[in-house]
Coordinates of C-alpha atoms and ligand atoms in Angstrom, one line a residue:
M7 CA 0.0 0.0 0.0
N8 CA 1.5 3.4 -1.1
V9 CA 0.6 6.3 1.2
V10 CA 1.4 10.0 0.8
M11 CA 1.0 12.2 3.8
I12 CA 0.8 15.9 2.9
G13 CA 2.1 17.9 6.0
A14 CA 4.8 16.6 8.3
G15 CA 3.7 18.4 11.5
Y16 CA 2.4 16.8 14.7
V17 CA -0.3 14.8 13.0
G18 CA 1.3 14.1 9.6
L19 CA 4.6 13.0 11.0
V20 CA 3.1 10.8 13.7
S21 CA 0.4 9.3 11.4
G22 CA 2.9 8.8 8.6
A23 CA 5.4 7.0 10.9
C24 CA 2.6 4.9 12.4
F25 CA 1.3 3.8 8.9
A26 CA 4.9 2.9 8.0
E27 CA 5.1 0.8 11.2
F28 CA 1.8 -0.9 10.0
G29 CA 3.8 -1.9 6.9
A30 CA 2.7 0.7 4.3
Q31 CA 5.2 2.6 2.1
V32 CA 4.8 6.2 3.3
T33 CA 6.1 9.4 1.8
C34 CA 5.7 12.5 4.0
V35 CA 5.7 15.7 2.0
D36 CA 6.1 19.1 3.5
K37 CA 6.6 22.4 1.8
L38 CA 9.1 23.6 4.5
P39 CA 12.5 22.6 3.1
E40 CA 14.2 23.0 6.5
R41 CA 11.7 20.6 8.1
I42 CA 12.4 18.0 5.3
D43 CA 16.1 18.5 5.5
A44 CA 16.0 18.0 9.3
L45 CA 14.0 14.8 8.9
N46 CA 16.3 13.5 6.2
A47 CA 19.3 14.2 8.6
G48 CA 17.6 12.1 11.3
R49 CA 16.4 15.1 13.4
I50 CA 12.8 15.3 14.5
P51 CA 11.5 18.9 14.3
I52 CA 9.0 18.5 17.1
Y53 CA 9.2 17.0 20.6
E54 CA 7.0 13.9 20.9
P55 CA 8.0 11.0 23.1
G56 CA 9.0 7.9 21.1
L57 CA 8.8 9.6 17.7
E58 CA 12.5 9.7 17.0
D59 CA 12.9 5.9 17.4
L60 CA 9.8 5.2 15.4
V61 CA 10.9 7.4 12.5
A62 CA 14.4 6.0 12.5
R63 CA 13.3 2.4 12.5
N64 CA 10.9 2.9 9.6
V65 CA 13.4 5.0 7.6
R66 CA 16.0 2.3 8.0
G67 CA 13.4 -0.3 7.0
G68 CA 12.8 1.6 3.7
R69 CA 9.1 2.2 4.5
L70 CA 9.3 6.0 5.3
R71 CA 10.8 8.8 3.4
F72 CA 10.6 12.6 3.4
T73 CA 10.5 15.1 0.5
T74 CA 9.3 18.5 -0.6
E75 CA 8.3 17.2 -4.0
L76 CA 4.9 15.5 -4.2
G77 CA 4.7 14.6 -7.9
D78 CA 6.1 11.1 -8.2
S79 CA 4.9 9.9 -4.9
V80 CA 1.3 11.1 -5.5
A81 CA 1.3 9.4 -8.9
A82 CA 2.2 6.1 -7.2
A83 CA -0.2 6.6 -4.3
D84 CA -3.2 4.4 -3.3
L85 CA -4.1 6.9 -0.6
V86 CA -3.2 10.6 -0.2
F87 CA -3.7 12.1 3.3
I88 CA -4.1 15.8 3.8
A89 CA -2.7 16.6 7.3
V90 CA -1.9 20.3 7.0
G91 CA -2.8 23.0 9.5
T92 CA -6.3 24.5 9.8
P93 CA -5.7 27.4 12.1
T94 CA -8.2 30.0 13.2
R95 CA -8.8 32.5 10.4
R96 CA -7.8 36.0 11.4
G97 CA -10.8 38.1 12.3
D98 CA -13.8 35.7 12.2
G99 CA -12.8 32.6 14.2
H100 CA -13.5 30.2 11.3
A101 CA -11.1 27.4 10.3
D102 CA -8.7 28.7 7.7
L103 CA -8.9 26.2 4.9
Q104 CA -6.4 27.7 2.5
Y105 CA -3.7 25.1 3.2
V106 CA -6.2 22.2 2.7
Y107 CA -7.4 23.6 -0.7
A108 CA -3.8 24.4 -1.7
A109 CA -2.8 20.8 -1.0
A110 CA -5.8 19.6 -3.0
S111 CA -5.0 21.6 -6.1
E112 CA -1.3 20.7 -5.8
I113 CA -2.0 16.9 -5.9
A114 CA -4.8 17.1 -8.5
T115 CA -2.7 16.9 -11.7
Y116 CA -0.4 14.1 -10.5
L117 CA -3.1 11.6 -9.7
T118 CA -2.9 8.4 -11.7
G119 CA -5.0 5.3 -11.2
Y120 CA -7.7 5.1 -8.6
T121 CA -6.7 7.1 -5.5
V122 CA -8.4 7.9 -2.2
I123 CA -7.9 11.5 -1.0
V124 CA -8.3 11.6 2.7
D125 CA -8.8 14.7 4.9
K126 CA -7.0 14.0 8.2
S127 CA -6.9 17.6 9.1
T128 CA -9.8 18.8 11.3
V129 CA -12.1 20.5 8.8
P130 CA -15.6 21.9 8.8
V131 CA -18.5 20.0 7.4
G132 CA -18.5 20.1 3.6
T133 CA -14.7 20.4 3.2
A134 CA -14.3 16.9 1.8
R135 CA -16.8 17.6 -0.9
E136 CA -15.1 20.9 -1.7
V137 CA -11.8 19.1 -1.9
Q138 CA -13.5 16.8 -4.4
R139 CA -14.7 19.9 -6.5
V140 CA -11.2 21.4 -6.4
I141 CA -9.6 18.2 -7.7
R142 CA -12.3 17.5 -10.3
K143 CA -12.0 21.0 -11.7
A144 CA -8.2 20.8 -12.0
N145 CA -8.2 17.2 -13.3
P146 CA -11.7 16.3 -14.8
D147 CA -10.5 12.7 -15.8
A148 CA -9.0 11.7 -12.4
D149 CA -10.3 8.5 -10.9
F150 CA -10.6 9.2 -7.2
D151 CA -12.8 9.4 -4.1
V152 CA -12.6 11.7 -1.1
A153 CA -12.8 10.5 2.5
S154 CA -12.7 11.9 6.0
N155 CA -10.5 10.3 8.6
P156 CA -10.2 12.7 11.5
E157 CA -7.4 12.2 13.9
F158 CA -7.9 12.0 17.7
L159 CA -4.3 11.7 19.0
R160 CA -3.1 13.9 21.8
E161 CA 0.3 15.5 21.8
G162 CA 2.6 13.9 24.3
S163 CA 1.0 10.5 23.9
A164 CA 0.5 10.7 20.2
I165 CA 2.0 7.3 19.2
G166 CA 0.1 5.3 21.8
D167 CA -3.1 7.1 20.9
F168 CA -2.6 6.3 17.2
M169 CA -1.6 2.7 17.8
R170 CA -4.4 2.0 20.4
P171 CA -7.2 4.3 19.4
D172 CA -10.6 4.3 21.1
R173 CA -12.0 4.3 17.6
V174 CA -11.1 5.0 14.0
V175 CA -13.6 7.1 12.1
L176 CA -13.9 6.7 8.4
G177 CA -16.2 9.0 6.5
V178 CA -16.6 7.6 2.9
Q179 CA -18.6 8.0 -0.2
S180 CA -17.9 4.6 -1.8
E181 CA -17.3 0.9 -0.9
R182 CA -14.1 1.1 -2.9
A183 CA -12.7 3.9 -0.6
E184 CA -13.9 2.1 2.5
K185 CA -12.1 -1.1 1.5
R186 CA -8.9 0.7 0.9
L187 CA -9.0 2.5 4.2
R188 CA -9.9 -0.6 6.1
E189 CA -6.9 -2.4 4.4
L190 CA -4.6 0.4 5.6
Y191 CA -5.9 0.2 9.2
R192 CA -6.0 -3.7 9.2
P193 CA -3.2 -4.1 11.8
L194 CA -5.6 -2.5 14.3
N195 CA -7.9 -5.4 13.9
L196 CA -5.5 -7.4 16.0
I197 CA -6.3 -5.2 19.0
E198 CA -10.0 -5.1 18.0
A199 CA -9.9 -1.3 17.7
P200 CA -13.5 -0.2 16.7
I201 CA -13.8 1.2 13.2
L202 CA -16.8 3.5 12.6
V203 CA -17.7 3.9 9.0
T204 CA -20.0 6.7 8.2
D205 CA -20.8 9.5 5.7
L206 CA -18.4 12.4 5.0
E207 CA -20.4 15.0 6.9
S208 CA -20.8 12.9 10.0
A209 CA -17.1 12.1 10.2
E210 CA -16.2 15.7 9.8
L211 CA -18.6 16.7 12.6
I212 CA -17.6 13.9 14.9
K213 CA -14.2 15.5 15.3
Y214 CA -15.5 18.9 16.3
A215 CA -18.2 17.5 18.5
S216 CA -15.7 15.3 20.4
N217 CA -13.3 18.2 21.0
A218 CA -16.0 20.5 22.0
F219 CA -17.4 18.0 24.4
L220 CA -14.0 17.4 26.0
A221 CA -13.5 21.2 26.3
T222 CA -17.0 21.4 27.9
K223 CA -16.0 18.9 30.6
I224 CA -12.9 21.0 31.4
S225 CA -14.8 24.3 31.5
F226 CA -17.5 22.7 33.6
I227 CA -15.0 21.5 36.2
N228 CA -13.2 24.9 36.0
E229 CA -16.4 26.6 36.8
M230 CA -17.1 24.2 39.6
S231 CA -13.6 25.1 41.0
Q232 CA -14.7 28.6 41.5
L233 CA -17.7 27.4 43.4
C234 CA -15.5 25.1 45.4
E235 CA -13.3 28.1 46.4
A236 CA -16.3 30.1 47.4
T237 CA -17.8 27.3 49.5
G238 CA -14.8 25.5 51.0
A239 CA -15.3 22.3 48.9
D240 CA -12.4 20.5 47.3
V241 CA -12.6 20.3 43.5
N242 CA -10.5 17.1 43.4
A243 CA -13.0 15.4 45.7
V244 CA -15.9 16.8 43.7
A245 CA -14.4 15.6 40.4
K246 CA -13.6 12.2 41.9
G247 CA -17.1 11.8 43.2
M248 CA -18.6 12.8 39.8
G249 CA -16.2 10.6 37.9
M250 CA -17.2 7.5 39.8
D251 CA -20.5 7.7 37.9
K252 CA -19.8 5.7 34.8
R253 CA -22.1 7.9 32.8
I254 CA -19.9 10.9 33.6
G255 CA -16.4 9.2 33.7
N256 CA -13.4 10.5 35.5
K257 CA -11.4 11.7 32.5
F258 CA -11.0 15.4 31.6
L259 CA -12.3 16.6 34.9
H260 CA -9.0 18.1 36.2
A261 CA -9.4 21.8 37.2
G262 CA -6.6 24.0 36.0
P263 CA -5.7 27.3 34.3
G264 CA -8.0 26.7 31.3
Y265 CA -7.5 24.4 28.3
G266 CA -5.0 25.4 25.6
G267 CA -3.2 23.7 22.7
S268 CA -3.5 23.6 19.0
C269 CA -7.0 22.0 19.0
F270 CA -9.6 22.8 21.7
P271 CA -9.3 26.6 21.4
K272 CA -9.5 26.7 17.6
D273 CA -12.0 23.9 17.2
T274 CA -14.5 25.3 19.6
L275 CA -14.3 28.7 17.8
A276 CA -14.7 27.0 14.5
L277 CA -17.7 24.9 15.7
I278 CA -19.5 28.1 16.7
R279 CA -18.9 29.5 13.2
I280 CA -20.0 26.3 11.5
A281 CA -23.2 26.3 13.6
Q282 CA -23.9 30.0 12.8
E283 CA -23.3 29.4 9.1
H284 CA -26.0 26.7 9.2
G285 CA -28.4 28.6 11.3
A286 CA -28.0 26.2 14.3
S287 CA -27.5 27.0 18.0
S288 CA -24.1 26.8 19.6
R289 CA -24.9 28.3 23.0
I290 CA -23.2 25.6 25.1
V291 CA -19.9 25.8 23.2
E292 CA -20.0 29.6 23.3
S293 CA -20.2 29.4 27.1
V294 CA -17.4 26.9 27.2
V295 CA -15.1 29.4 25.3
E296 CA -16.2 32.2 27.7
V297 CA -15.6 30.2 30.8
N298 CA -12.1 29.2 29.5
A299 CA -11.2 32.9 28.9
S300 CA -12.4 33.8 32.4
Q301 CA -10.6 30.9 34.0
K302 CA -7.3 32.3 32.6
A303 CA -8.2 35.8 33.9
R304 CA -9.1 34.2 37.3
M305 CA -5.6 32.7 37.5
V306 CA -4.0 36.1 37.1
A307 CA -6.2 37.4 39.9
K308 CA -5.3 34.4 42.0
I309 CA -1.6 35.0 41.6
R310 CA -2.0 38.7 42.4
Q311 CA -4.0 37.9 45.5
A312 CA -1.4 35.3 46.7
L313 CA 1.3 38.1 46.3
G314 CA -0.7 40.3 48.7
G315 CA -2.7 42.3 46.1
S316 CA 0.1 43.5 43.7
E317 CA 2.6 41.8 41.5
A318 CA 4.5 45.0 40.8
D319 CA 8.3 44.4 41.3
K320 CA 7.7 40.9 42.5
T321 CA 9.8 38.1 41.0
I322 CA 7.7 35.2 39.9
A323 CA 9.3 31.8 39.1
V324 CA 7.1 30.1 36.5
L325 CA 7.4 26.3 36.2
G326 CA 6.1 25.1 32.8
L327 CA 5.0 27.1 29.7
T328 CA 3.6 24.6 27.3
F329 CA -0.1 23.9 27.2
K330 CA 0.4 20.5 28.7
P331 CA 3.5 18.3 29.6
Q332 CA 5.4 16.2 27.1
T333 CA 5.2 18.6 24.2
D334 CA 7.1 21.6 23.0
D335 CA 3.9 23.1 21.5
M336 CA 3.0 26.5 22.8
R337 CA 0.0 27.1 20.7
D338 CA -2.7 28.8 22.8
A339 CA -1.0 27.8 26.0
P340 CA -2.6 29.5 29.1
A341 CA 0.8 30.9 29.9
L342 CA 0.5 33.1 26.8
A343 CA -2.4 34.9 28.4
I344 CA -1.4 34.8 32.1
L345 CA 2.2 35.8 32.0
P346 CA 1.9 39.0 29.9
A347 CA -1.0 40.1 32.1
L348 CA 1.4 39.8 35.2
A349 CA 4.3 41.4 33.3
D350 CA 2.1 44.3 32.3
R351 CA 1.6 45.1 36.0
G352 CA 5.3 45.1 36.7
A353 CA 6.0 41.5 37.7
I354 CA 9.5 40.2 37.0
I355 CA 9.1 36.8 35.4
R356 CA 11.6 34.0 35.3
A357 CA 10.4 30.9 33.4
H358 CA 11.5 27.3 33.1
D359 CA 10.2 24.7 30.7
P360 CA 11.8 21.4 29.7
E361 CA 10.9 21.8 26.0
G362 CA 8.9 24.9 25.3
T363 CA 11.2 27.9 25.8
A364 CA 12.4 28.2 22.2
E365 CA 8.8 28.6 20.9
A366 CA 7.8 30.7 24.0
R367 CA 10.5 33.2 23.1
T368 CA 8.9 33.8 19.7
L369 CA 5.4 34.2 21.1
M370 CA 5.8 35.9 24.5
P371 CA 6.4 39.6 24.9
S372 CA 10.1 40.6 25.5
G373 CA 11.2 41.0 29.1
I374 CA 10.6 37.5 30.3
D375 CA 13.7 35.7 31.5
Y376 CA 14.1 32.1 30.4
V377 CA 16.3 29.9 32.6
D378 CA 17.7 26.4 32.2
T379 CA 17.2 25.0 35.6
I380 CA 14.4 25.0 38.2
E381 CA 16.9 26.3 40.8
D382 CA 17.7 29.3 38.6
A383 CA 14.0 30.1 38.3
L384 CA 13.5 30.0 42.1
R385 CA 16.6 31.8 43.3
D386 CA 15.5 34.9 45.1
A387 CA 11.9 34.6 43.8
D388 CA 9.0 35.9 45.7
A389 CA 6.6 33.3 44.4
V390 CA 6.4 30.1 42.4
V391 CA 3.6 29.5 39.8
L392 CA 3.3 25.9 38.7
M393 CA 1.8 26.3 35.3
T394 CA 2.3 22.9 33.6
E395 CA 2.5 19.6 35.3
W396 CA 5.7 18.3 33.8
N397 CA 7.0 15.2 35.8
Q398 CA 10.1 17.3 36.8
Y399 CA 7.8 19.5 38.9
R400 CA 5.9 16.8 40.6
G401 CA 8.6 15.7 43.0
L402 CA 10.3 19.0 43.8
D403 CA 12.7 19.1 46.8
L404 CA 10.4 21.6 48.5
R405 CA 12.7 22.5 51.5
E406 CA 15.7 23.1 49.3
L407 CA 13.7 25.3 46.9
R408 CA 12.1 27.2 49.7
S409 CA 15.6 28.0 51.0
L410 CA 16.6 29.4 47.6
M411 CA 13.6 31.8 47.5
R412 CA 13.2 35.3 49.0
G413 CA 9.4 34.8 49.5
N414 CA 7.3 31.8 50.3
V415 CA 4.3 31.9 47.9
F416 CA 3.4 28.8 45.9
V417 CA 0.5 28.9 43.4
D418 CA -0.2 25.5 42.1
L419 CA -2.4 25.9 39.0
R420 CA -2.4 22.1 38.3
N421 CA -3.3 20.9 41.8
V422 CA -0.2 18.7 41.9
Y423 CA 0.6 19.2 45.6
E424 CA -1.2 18.7 48.9
R425 CA -1.7 21.8 51.1
R426 CA -0.3 20.1 54.2
T427 CA 3.0 19.1 52.5
M428 CA 3.5 22.6 51.2
E429 CA 2.7 24.3 54.5
D430 CA 5.1 21.9 56.3
A431 CA 7.8 22.9 53.9
G432 CA 7.1 26.6 54.8
F433 CA 5.1 27.7 51.8
V434 CA 1.9 29.8 51.7
Y435 CA 0.0 27.6 49.2
S436 CA -2.9 28.3 46.9
A437 CA -4.4 25.9 44.3
V438 CA -7.4 25.8 42.0
G439 CA -10.7 25.0 43.6
R440 CA -9.3 23.7 46.8
Ligands
NAD1 P1 1.3 21.5 12.1 O1 1.2 23.0 11.9 O2 2.1 20.9 13.1 O3 1.7 20.8 10.7 C1 1.2 21.2 9.5 C2 2.3 21.0 8.4 O4 1.7 21.1 7.1 C3 3.4 22.1 8.5 O5 4.7 21.4 8.6 C4 3.3 22.8 7.1 O6 4.5 23.2 6.6 C5 2.7 21.7 6.3 N1 2.0 22.2 5.0 C6 1.0 23.1 4.9 N2 0.6 23.2 3.7 C7 1.3 22.3 2.9 C8 1.3 21.9 1.6 N3 0.5 22.5 0.7 N4 2.1 20.9 1.2 C9 2.9 20.3 2.1 N5 3.0 20.6 3.4 C10 2.1 21.6 3.8 O7 -0.2 21.0 12.3 P2 -0.8 19.8 13.1 O8 -0.8 20.2 14.6 O9 -0.1 18.6 12.7 O10 -2.3 19.8 12.7 C11 -2.7 19.4 11.4 C12 -4.2 19.2 11.4 O11 -4.5 18.1 12.3 C13 -5.0 20.3 11.9 O12 -6.2 20.4 11.2 C14 -5.3 20.0 13.3 O13 -6.5 20.6 13.8 C15 -5.5 18.5 13.3 N6 -5.2 17.8 14.5 C16 -4.1 18.2 15.3 C17 -3.8 17.5 16.4 C18 -2.6 17.8 17.3 O14 -2.6 17.3 18.4 N7 -1.7 18.7 16.9 C19 -4.6 16.4 16.8 C20 -5.7 16.0 16.0 C21 -5.9 16.7 14.8
UDX2 C1 -6.7 17.3 22.2 C2 -7.7 16.1 22.2 O1 -7.6 15.4 23.4 C3 -7.3 15.1 21.1 O2 -8.2 14.0 21.0 C4 -7.3 15.9 19.7 O3 -6.9 15.0 18.7 C5 -6.4 17.1 19.8 O4 -6.8 17.9 20.9 P1 -4.3 17.8 23.0 O5 -4.6 19.2 22.7 O6 -3.0 17.3 22.5 O7 -5.4 16.8 22.5 O8 -4.2 17.6 24.6 P2 -5.3 17.3 25.7 O9 -4.6 16.2 26.6 O10 -6.6 17.0 25.2 O11 -5.3 18.6 26.6 C6 -5.8 19.8 26.0 C7 -5.8 20.9 27.1 O12 -6.8 20.6 28.1 C8 -4.5 21.1 27.8 O13 -4.2 22.5 28.0 C9 -4.7 20.4 29.1 O14 -3.9 20.9 30.2 C10 -6.2 20.7 29.4 N1 -6.9 19.8 30.3 C11 -7.0 18.5 29.9 C12 -7.4 20.2 31.5 O15 -7.2 21.4 31.9 N2 -8.0 19.3 32.3 C13 -8.2 18.0 31.9 O16 -8.8 17.3 32.7 C14 -7.7 17.6 30.7

């Protein structure tokens, strides 16, 4: 089976390497020459646990290659996946589909033989049919079907999620396309991964509805965390008690600084626009987005309060910048909203992150100091803010760190520590919803 993956980012690279591991011949195409050069030199341009070994093994095995030229590989392909970015369009919150349609027109003239063109990018309802129109217009004789195969992997656990999915969704318009996609995913039959075959529109919507529902769970528990703070309840206990009900489930009920990342923020906004375009209601998702924004603002107020009412001239050691651990991705990280708000009011910020500082430097306003060690962040600091729950921050030597600091404030935005432990170590501790 010959597979072309257009886009070698988080999704394209992981999916391409995993399909190669399944035994397919995979060509990953990206228009960024520096990305392809790095991959051909054995360097992985993103941080994703396990990816380096997986890529190296499949390149060595002759099943995975990287190029900027799509012509020959598209001509030989049984399936062409489009895994390019669909960021929020400036100004209106819609998904920007220019990269998807550009990829569709680039591949159109190279198609030979029957080919299935698969949207793996997260795209609004109707995009697969529009991709079909774009290709048909550029190449009226091409023998092809379009399909939708949304991706549900999470950064930081992407390979495991891809190899052991809760489900694979295949939106198809013909039995021929279904057969080919089922053949590609056949190795997953061994672990009995459920495969849901449906129409194009339902597959496209399943992705947005799933992300919006998960974002809803997070905003719900974040809203409850405010009520917990007001009433003296403990949000961890509340989430645990709720999660014991199998109808609710215990996943995605961790209160924190608000969801971030490359998917939830943009996909909730896009879903609202899709609903508006079709004259449908999206009131729940609109509230989810609002609650997420106010949770980030609430975290700024919480840090200010912990510092005695003003952050001016206070040195804050920030542990973690990325939107979650085990990734270098800073897209829509809560830190991007919280830290500039503190710096604007005169806080001196010293930030540490195991993988995210290079990208943070390009996205954060100047004036933030990035340090290489946790100790450097905490030396003479008035307060610590634990922003992202990297493993390195879960077992801190609290007494030693406390002795490095000038102040004793610890704001735990991920509820990693217990109040008693922190107070025993001499910290004045605040958390989220506890
Ligand atoms: P990304 O920005 O990491 O990668 C996209 C890549 O596509 C870039 O390297 C870019 O250079 C390349 N590209 C763009 N146009 C191209 C073209 N015409 N030809 C060749 N290469 C081209 O994006 P991502 O995070 O991998 O996301 C891709 C899609 O998958 C998005 O729609 C996203 O919503 C969805 N998705 C992402 C995740 C995730 O965790 N990141 C999970 C599930 C779904
Ligand atoms: C998400 C979806 O989970 C995945 O299925 C989809 O394919 C891409 O988007 P990802 O963004 O990589 O994956 O990470 P995820 O683990 O879902 O976390 C997203 C954000 O929600 C992070 O900022 C995380 O800290 C936050 N979160 C998650 C919470 O605040 N509480 C939770 O209980 C879970």
